[in-house]
Amino acid sequence: MNAPVKIETTLKDWETDQEVRWCPGCGDYAILKAVQRTLPQLGADPANTVFISGIGCSSRFPYYIESYGFHTIHGRAPAFATGAKLANPDLDIWLVTGDGDGLSIGGNHLMHVLRRNVNMQIMLFNNEIYGLTKGQASPTSREGTKSPSTPIGSVDHPARPAAFALGSGARFVARGFDVSKHLPEVLKAAHAHKGAAFIEIFQNCIVYNKDVFDDFAAPKGAEDRQLWLEDGKPMLFAKDTKGLTLNHETLSLEVVDVADGDWKSAGVIVHDVTNRSIAHMLVEMPFGPFPMALGVLYDDPAPTFEDAVTEERAKASAGKEANLAKLLSSGQTWTVSGTAQDPI
């Protein structure tokens, strides 16, 4: 939760005069518009909003949002964002990264901003490829992916961004995809969460990994393979004809058929965003036998890093005089006099 003072803006207020330089058809355009449409609905203030990115196609984002922003260095955006938040906890910070920037060289930094629970929204654009550097396999590329760096097919086991976030201690984890009409609602939920809010956004790289997510994210015909999660609602998909149940013997999720809308008799479980164990199961579900779990998977706030640091600073300075000259002259000090021509 950020920026308690809300102001009225429109989408146009968040557009810059910069030429948007992504490939025609890139999913980043849809994400940009979703963010620009969402910010006015949040009552966000451009003067109090900061977009911070690393390196990659996604990291051009700050140029295209009419607010403050930093285009930083490869993988280090979380460190810059943490510093900005500690310097001014009232800032509304959005961190933008990609699967290569955030999970390769930046994996260590991303892990720490999540485990510390620094209050910001983290959008990781996942296109399962290195787009800016011409299509090499990334940490999320699937086994068998052919690319300039893996010409006969990748043998790496792909990283799962949402699983990584949960394993790093994230208190909010969500998923969406670039052209989804539900993406703004996911962004709103992330913004309402006080703490590090991690959103994995599946993004179509039109040049180097075209339509890799079409099985569940195609504009038409893929809805039956999407499970949009909503707190307090049954986990139903395929026009409510299928759902997820929990096998209590194996402690694993299973797909069940739902007849005549009677999801209770089918044993379909109700989504509880505070259930961390179920969230882990949802992000580990193999797509194909299971639908793609989307929306807010986990949301269970905890004290934030900047609040703890602010409290610590207050305790350390309580009852003490703010006198720099006195501080510098305290302890073991000495005075040096004389010159090279006139030594002591």
CSV table of C-alpha atoms in Angstrom, one decimal:
chain,number,residue,atom,x,y,z
A,1,MET,CA,0.0,0.0,0.0
A,2,ASN,CA,1.5,3.3,-1.1
A,3,ALA,CA,0.8,7.0,-1.5
A,4,PRO,CA,-2.2,7.6,0.8
A,5,VAL,CA,-3.0,10.9,-0.8
A,6,LYS,CA,-4.8,10.3,-4.1
A,7,ILE,CA,-5.1,12.6,-7.0
A,8,GLU,CA,-7.0,12.6,-10.2
A,9,THR,CA,-5.1,11.8,-13.4
A,10,THR,CA,-5.9,10.2,-16.8
A,11,LEU,CA,-4.0,7.8,-19.0
A,12,LYS,CA,-2.6,10.7,-20.9
A,13,ASP,CA,-1.0,12.1,-17.8
A,14,TRP,CA,1.2,9.0,-17.6
A,15,GLU,CA,2.3,9.0,-21.2
A,16,THR,CA,5.7,10.6,-22.1
A,17,ASP,CA,6.9,12.2,-25.3
A,18,GLN,CA,9.4,9.4,-25.8
A,19,GLU,CA,9.2,7.2,-28.8
A,20,VAL,CA,8.3,3.7,-27.6
A,21,ARG,CA,11.0,1.5,-29.0
A,22,TRP,CA,9.9,-2.1,-28.8
A,23,CYS,CA,9.4,-4.5,-31.7
A,24,PRO,CA,6.0,-4.2,-33.4
A,25,GLY,CA,3.6,-6.7,-31.7
A,26,CYS,CA,5.7,-7.0,-28.5
A,27,GLY,CA,3.7,-7.8,-25.4
A,28,ASP,CA,5.4,-5.0,-23.6
A,29,TYR,CA,3.1,-2.5,-25.3
A,30,ALA,CA,0.1,-4.2,-23.7
A,31,ILE,CA,1.7,-4.2,-20.3
A,32,LEU,CA,2.6,-0.5,-20.6
A,33,LYS,CA,-1.0,0.4,-21.4
A,34,ALA,CA,-2.3,-1.8,-18.6
A,35,VAL,CA,-0.1,0.1,-16.1
A,36,GLN,CA,-0.9,3.5,-17.6
A,37,ARG,CA,-4.6,2.7,-17.3
A,38,THR,CA,-4.2,1.4,-13.7
A,39,LEU,CA,-2.3,4.3,-12.2
A,40,PRO,CA,-5.2,6.8,-12.5
A,41,GLN,CA,-7.5,4.2,-10.9
A,42,LEU,CA,-5.1,4.0,-8.0
A,43,GLY,CA,-5.1,7.7,-7.5
A,44,ALA,CA,-1.3,7.6,-8.0
A,45,ASP,CA,0.7,10.9,-8.0
A,46,PRO,CA,3.3,11.2,-10.8
A,47,ALA,CA,5.3,13.4,-8.5
A,48,ASN,CA,5.5,10.6,-5.9
A,49,THR,CA,5.9,7.6,-8.2
A,50,VAL,CA,9.2,6.1,-9.3
A,51,PHE,CA,9.8,3.3,-11.9
A,52,ILE,CA,13.1,1.6,-11.5
A,53,SER,CA,14.5,-0.9,-14.0
A,54,GLY,CA,17.7,-2.9,-14.8
A,55,ILE,CA,18.7,-3.9,-18.3
A,56,GLY,CA,16.7,-5.5,-21.1
A,57,CYS,CA,13.7,-4.8,-23.2
A,58,SER,CA,11.4,-4.6,-20.2
A,59,SER,CA,13.8,-2.1,-18.6
A,60,ARG,CA,13.0,0.6,-21.1
A,61,PHE,CA,9.8,1.0,-19.1
A,62,PRO,CA,10.8,4.1,-17.1
A,63,TYR,CA,11.2,6.2,-20.3
A,64,TYR,CA,7.5,5.6,-21.2
A,65,ILE,CA,5.9,6.5,-17.8
A,66,GLU,CA,5.5,10.2,-17.0
A,67,SER,CA,6.9,10.0,-13.5
A,68,TYR,CA,10.3,9.8,-11.9
A,69,GLY,CA,12.4,6.8,-13.0
A,70,PHE,CA,15.8,5.2,-13.0
A,71,HIS,CA,17.2,3.0,-15.8
A,72,THR,CA,19.9,1.3,-13.8
A,73,ILE,CA,22.4,-1.5,-14.4
A,74,HIS,CA,22.0,-5.2,-15.2
A,75,GLY,CA,20.3,-7.0,-12.3
A,76,ARG,CA,20.8,-4.3,-9.8
A,77,ALA,CA,17.4,-2.6,-9.9
A,78,PRO,CA,16.3,-4.1,-6.5
A,79,ALA,CA,19.4,-2.5,-4.8
A,80,PHE,CA,18.6,0.9,-6.3
A,81,ALA,CA,14.9,0.5,-5.4
A,82,THR,CA,15.8,-0.5,-1.8
A,83,GLY,CA,18.0,2.6,-1.4
A,84,ALA,CA,15.3,4.9,-2.8
A,85,LYS,CA,12.7,3.4,-0.4
A,86,LEU,CA,14.9,3.8,2.6
A,87,ALA,CA,15.8,7.4,1.7
A,88,ASN,CA,12.1,8.3,1.2
A,89,PRO,CA,9.7,5.6,2.5
A,90,ASP,CA,6.7,7.6,1.2
A,91,LEU,CA,7.7,7.0,-2.5
A,92,ASP,CA,5.5,4.7,-4.5
A,93,ILE,CA,8.1,2.4,-6.2
A,94,TRP,CA,7.5,0.1,-9.1
A,95,LEU,CA,10.4,-2.2,-10.0
A,96,VAL,CA,10.5,-3.5,-13.6
A,97,THR,CA,12.7,-6.4,-14.6
A,98,GLY,CA,12.8,-9.4,-16.9
A,99,ASP,CA,13.5,-13.1,-16.6
A,100,GLY,CA,17.1,-12.6,-17.7
A,101,ASP,CA,17.7,-9.3,-15.8
A,102,GLY,CA,15.9,-10.5,-12.6
A,103,LEU,CA,16.8,-14.2,-12.4
A,104,SER,CA,20.3,-14.4,-13.9
A,105,ILE,CA,22.7,-11.7,-12.9
A,106,GLY,CA,20.0,-10.1,-10.7
A,107,GLY,CA,18.8,-13.3,-8.9
A,108,ASN,CA,20.7,-12.5,-5.8
A,109,HIS,CA,19.4,-8.9,-5.6
A,110,LEU,CA,15.9,-9.9,-6.3
A,111,MET,CA,16.0,-12.6,-3.6
A,112,HIS,CA,17.0,-10.0,-1.0
A,113,VAL,CA,14.4,-7.4,-1.8
A,114,LEU,CA,11.8,-10.1,-1.4
A,115,ARG,CA,13.1,-11.6,1.8
A,116,ARG,CA,13.5,-8.2,3.3
A,117,ASN,CA,9.9,-7.3,2.3
A,118,VAL,CA,10.7,-3.8,1.0
A,119,ASN,CA,7.4,-2.1,0.2
A,120,MET,CA,7.2,-1.9,-3.6
A,121,GLN,CA,5.6,-3.5,-6.7
A,122,ILE,CA,7.9,-5.8,-8.6
A,123,MET,CA,6.9,-6.6,-12.2
A,124,LEU,CA,8.9,-9.4,-13.8
A,125,PHE,CA,8.2,-9.7,-17.5
A,126,ASN,CA,8.8,-13.3,-18.4
A,127,ASN,CA,9.2,-14.1,-22.1
A,128,GLU,CA,11.5,-17.1,-21.5
A,129,ILE,CA,14.2,-15.7,-23.7
A,130,TYR,CA,16.9,-12.9,-23.9
A,131,GLY,CA,15.2,-10.5,-26.2
A,132,LEU,CA,17.5,-7.4,-26.2
A,133,THR,CA,20.7,-9.4,-26.8
A,134,LYS,CA,19.2,-11.3,-29.8
A,135,GLY,CA,17.4,-14.4,-28.5
A,136,GLN,CA,19.7,-16.5,-26.3
A,137,ALA,CA,18.2,-18.9,-23.8
A,138,SER,CA,17.3,-17.3,-20.5
A,139,PRO,CA,17.0,-18.8,-17.0
A,140,THR,CA,13.3,-19.5,-17.7
A,141,SER,CA,13.7,-21.0,-21.2
A,142,ARG,CA,12.2,-24.5,-21.5
A,143,GLU,CA,14.2,-27.6,-21.9
A,144,GLY,CA,14.8,-28.1,-25.6
A,145,THR,CA,14.7,-24.4,-26.5
A,146,LYS,CA,16.9,-23.7,-29.5
A,147,SER,CA,18.6,-20.4,-29.5
A,148,PRO,CA,22.0,-18.9,-30.5
A,149,SER,CA,23.4,-20.0,-27.2
A,150,THR,CA,21.7,-23.4,-27.2
A,151,PRO,CA,21.7,-24.4,-31.0
A,152,ILE,CA,20.8,-28.0,-30.4
A,153,GLY,CA,18.4,-27.3,-27.5
A,154,SER,CA,18.7,-26.2,-23.9
A,155,VAL,CA,19.3,-28.9,-21.3
A,156,ASP,CA,18.8,-26.5,-18.4
A,157,HIS,CA,15.9,-27.0,-16.1
A,158,PRO,CA,14.0,-23.7,-16.2
A,159,ALA,CA,13.6,-21.4,-13.2
A,160,ARG,CA,10.0,-20.7,-12.1
A,161,PRO,CA,9.7,-17.0,-11.1
A,162,ALA,CA,6.7,-17.4,-8.8
A,163,ALA,CA,8.3,-20.4,-7.1
A,164,PHE,CA,11.5,-18.4,-6.7
A,165,ALA,CA,9.6,-15.5,-5.1
A,166,LEU,CA,7.8,-17.8,-2.6
A,167,GLY,CA,11.0,-19.5,-1.8
A,168,SER,CA,12.7,-16.2,-1.2
A,169,GLY,CA,10.0,-15.3,1.4
A,170,ALA,CA,7.8,-13.0,-0.7
A,171,ARG,CA,4.5,-12.2,1.1
A,172,PHE,CA,2.6,-11.4,-2.2
A,173,VAL,CA,2.9,-13.4,-5.4
A,174,ALA,CA,0.7,-13.1,-8.4
A,175,ARG,CA,0.6,-14.0,-12.1
A,176,GLY,CA,-0.8,-12.4,-15.2
A,177,PHE,CA,-0.1,-12.1,-18.9
A,178,ASP,CA,0.4,-9.2,-21.3
A,179,VAL,CA,-2.9,-9.0,-23.1
A,180,SER,CA,-5.2,-10.2,-20.3
A,181,LYS,CA,-8.1,-8.0,-19.4
A,182,HIS,CA,-7.5,-9.1,-15.8
A,183,LEU,CA,-4.0,-7.7,-15.5
A,184,PRO,CA,-5.1,-4.3,-14.2
A,185,GLU,CA,-6.9,-6.0,-11.3
A,186,VAL,CA,-3.7,-8.0,-10.5
A,187,LEU,CA,-1.7,-4.7,-10.5
A,188,LYS,CA,-4.3,-3.1,-8.1
A,189,ALA,CA,-4.0,-6.0,-5.7
A,190,ALA,CA,-0.2,-5.7,-5.7
A,191,HIS,CA,-0.4,-2.0,-5.0
A,192,ALA,CA,-2.8,-2.5,-2.1
A,193,HIS,CA,-0.4,-4.9,-0.5
A,194,LYS,CA,2.0,-3.4,2.0
A,195,GLY,CA,5.3,-5.0,1.4
A,196,ALA,CA,7.2,-6.5,-1.6
A,197,ALA,CA,4.5,-7.5,-4.1
A,198,PHE,CA,5.8,-9.8,-6.9
A,199,ILE,CA,3.9,-10.1,-10.2
A,200,GLU,CA,5.1,-12.5,-12.9
A,201,ILE,CA,3.8,-11.3,-16.2
A,202,PHE,CA,4.0,-13.7,-19.1
A,203,GLN,CA,5.0,-11.6,-22.1
A,204,ASN,CA,5.1,-12.5,-25.8
A,205,CYS,CA,8.4,-11.9,-27.5
A,206,ILE,CA,7.2,-11.5,-31.1
A,207,VAL,CA,10.7,-12.0,-32.6
A,208,TYR,CA,12.6,-14.6,-30.6
A,209,ASN,CA,10.0,-16.7,-28.8
A,210,LYS,CA,6.7,-16.0,-30.6
A,211,ASP,CA,3.5,-17.4,-29.2
A,212,VAL,CA,5.3,-19.5,-26.6
A,213,PHE,CA,2.4,-18.9,-24.2
A,214,ASP,CA,-0.4,-19.4,-26.7
A,215,ASP,CA,-1.6,-22.6,-25.0
A,216,PHE,CA,-3.1,-20.5,-22.2
A,217,ALA,CA,-2.7,-16.9,-23.3
A,218,ALA,CA,-3.9,-16.7,-26.9
A,219,PRO,CA,-6.4,-13.9,-27.5
A,220,LYS,CA,-9.1,-16.6,-28.3
A,221,GLY,CA,-9.6,-20.2,-27.5
A,222,ALA,CA,-7.3,-20.5,-24.5
A,223,GLU,CA,-9.6,-19.5,-21.7
A,224,ASP,CA,-10.4,-23.1,-20.7
A,225,ARG,CA,-6.7,-23.6,-19.7
A,226,GLN,CA,-6.6,-20.6,-17.4
A,227,LEU,CA,-7.4,-20.8,-13.7
A,228,TRP,CA,-8.1,-17.2,-12.5
A,229,LEU,CA,-7.8,-17.3,-8.7
A,230,GLU,CA,-10.0,-15.2,-6.4
A,231,ASP,CA,-9.8,-15.1,-2.7
A,232,GLY,CA,-12.8,-16.9,-1.1
A,233,LYS,CA,-13.9,-18.4,-4.5
A,234,PRO,CA,-13.7,-22.0,-5.6
A,235,MET,CA,-10.9,-23.0,-7.9
A,236,LEU,CA,-12.9,-23.5,-11.1
A,237,PHE,CA,-11.9,-23.3,-14.8
A,238,ALA,CA,-13.1,-24.4,-18.2
A,239,LYS,CA,-16.3,-22.5,-17.8
A,240,ASP,CA,-16.8,-23.9,-14.3
A,241,THR,CA,-16.8,-27.5,-15.6
A,242,LYS,CA,-13.5,-28.4,-14.0
A,243,GLY,CA,-11.8,-27.6,-10.7
A,244,LEU,CA,-9.0,-28.4,-8.4
A,245,THR,CA,-9.3,-30.6,-5.3
A,246,LEU,CA,-6.7,-31.5,-2.7
A,247,ASN,CA,-5.9,-35.2,-2.3
A,248,HIS,CA,-5.5,-35.5,1.5
A,249,GLU,CA,-3.6,-38.8,1.2
A,250,THR,CA,-0.9,-37.6,-1.2
A,251,LEU,CA,-1.2,-33.9,-0.2
A,252,SER,CA,-1.3,-32.9,-3.9
A,253,LEU,CA,-3.7,-31.1,-6.2
A,254,GLU,CA,-5.9,-32.9,-8.7
A,255,VAL,CA,-8.2,-31.9,-11.5
A,256,VAL,CA,-11.8,-33.0,-11.1
A,257,ASP,CA,-14.9,-32.7,-13.2
A,258,VAL,CA,-17.8,-30.5,-12.0
A,259,ALA,CA,-21.3,-31.6,-12.9
A,260,ASP,CA,-24.2,-29.1,-13.0
A,261,GLY,CA,-22.2,-26.5,-11.2
A,262,ASP,CA,-22.0,-28.5,-8.0
A,263,TRP,CA,-18.4,-27.8,-7.1
A,264,LYS,CA,-18.8,-28.7,-3.5
A,265,SER,CA,-19.8,-32.2,-4.2
A,266,ALA,CA,-16.8,-32.5,-6.6
A,267,GLY,CA,-14.5,-31.5,-3.7
A,268,VAL,CA,-13.2,-28.3,-5.3
A,269,ILE,CA,-11.2,-26.2,-2.8
A,270,VAL,CA,-11.8,-22.6,-2.1
A,271,HIS,CA,-8.9,-20.2,-2.7
A,272,ASP,CA,-7.3,-18.7,0.5
A,273,VAL,CA,-4.7,-16.2,-0.4
A,274,THR,CA,-3.0,-16.6,3.0
A,275,ASN,CA,-2.4,-20.3,2.5
A,276,ARG,CA,1.3,-20.5,1.7
A,277,SER,CA,1.3,-24.3,1.2
A,278,ILE,CA,-1.4,-24.2,-1.4
A,279,ALA,CA,0.3,-21.3,-3.1
A,280,HIS,CA,3.5,-23.4,-3.5
A,281,MET,CA,1.4,-26.2,-5.1
A,282,LEU,CA,-0.3,-23.8,-7.5
A,283,VAL,CA,3.0,-22.4,-8.8
A,284,GLU,CA,4.5,-25.9,-9.2
A,285,MET,CA,1.6,-27.3,-11.1
A,286,PRO,CA,2.8,-28.6,-14.5
A,287,PHE,CA,0.9,-26.9,-17.3
A,288,GLY,CA,-0.9,-29.3,-19.5
A,289,PRO,CA,-2.3,-31.8,-17.0
A,290,PHE,CA,-3.2,-28.7,-15.0
A,291,PRO,CA,-4.4,-25.2,-16.0
A,292,MET,CA,-2.2,-22.1,-15.7
A,293,ALA,CA,-2.8,-20.6,-12.2
A,294,LEU,CA,-3.2,-16.8,-12.6
A,295,GLY,CA,-4.2,-13.9,-10.5
A,296,VAL,CA,-3.2,-13.5,-6.8
A,297,LEU,CA,-1.7,-16.7,-5.6
A,298,TYR,CA,-0.5,-15.5,-2.2
A,299,ASP,CA,-1.2,-12.4,-0.2
A,300,ASP,CA,-0.3,-12.4,3.5
A,301,PRO,CA,1.3,-9.1,4.7
A,302,ALA,CA,4.1,-8.9,7.2
A,303,PRO,CA,6.1,-5.9,8.7
A,304,THR,CA,8.2,-4.1,6.0
A,305,PHE,CA,11.9,-3.6,5.9
A,306,GLU,CA,11.7,0.2,5.7
A,307,ASP,CA,9.4,0.3,8.8
A,308,ALA,CA,11.9,-1.7,10.8
A,309,VAL,CA,14.8,0.4,9.6
A,310,THR,CA,12.9,3.6,10.5
A,311,GLU,CA,12.1,2.3,14.0
A,312,GLU,CA,15.7,1.2,14.5
A,313,ARG,CA,17.0,4.7,13.5
A,314,ALA,CA,14.5,6.3,15.9
A,315,LYS,CA,15.7,4.2,18.8
A,316,ALA,CA,19.3,4.8,18.0
A,317,SER,CA,18.9,8.5,17.9
A,318,ALA,CA,16.5,8.9,20.9
A,319,GLY,CA,17.7,11.4,23.5
A,320,LYS,CA,20.9,12.2,21.5
A,321,GLU,CA,21.9,15.6,20.3
A,322,ALA,CA,22.3,16.1,16.5
A,323,ASN,CA,25.7,17.8,16.6
A,324,LEU,CA,28.1,16.8,13.8
A,325,ALA,CA,31.0,18.9,15.1
A,326,LYS,CA,30.7,17.3,18.6
A,327,LEU,CA,30.6,13.9,17.1
A,328,LEU,CA,33.7,14.4,15.0
A,329,SER,CA,35.7,15.7,18.0
A,330,SER,CA,34.6,12.9,20.3
A,331,GLY,CA,36.6,9.8,21.2
A,332,GLN,CA,40.3,9.5,20.3
A,333,THR,CA,41.2,12.7,18.4
A,334,TRP,CA,44.4,14.6,17.9
A,335,THR,CA,45.6,17.9,16.3
A,336,VAL,CA,48.4,18.0,13.8
A,337,SER,CA,50.3,21.3,13.4
A,338,GLY,CA,53.4,22.5,11.6
A,339,THR,CA,54.4,22.2,7.9
A,340,ALA,CA,56.9,20.4,5.8
A,341,GLN,CA,59.2,23.4,6.0
A,342,ASP,CA,58.6,23.8,9.7
A,343,PRO,CA,58.1,20.3,11.1
A,344,ILE,CA,56.9,19.8,14.6
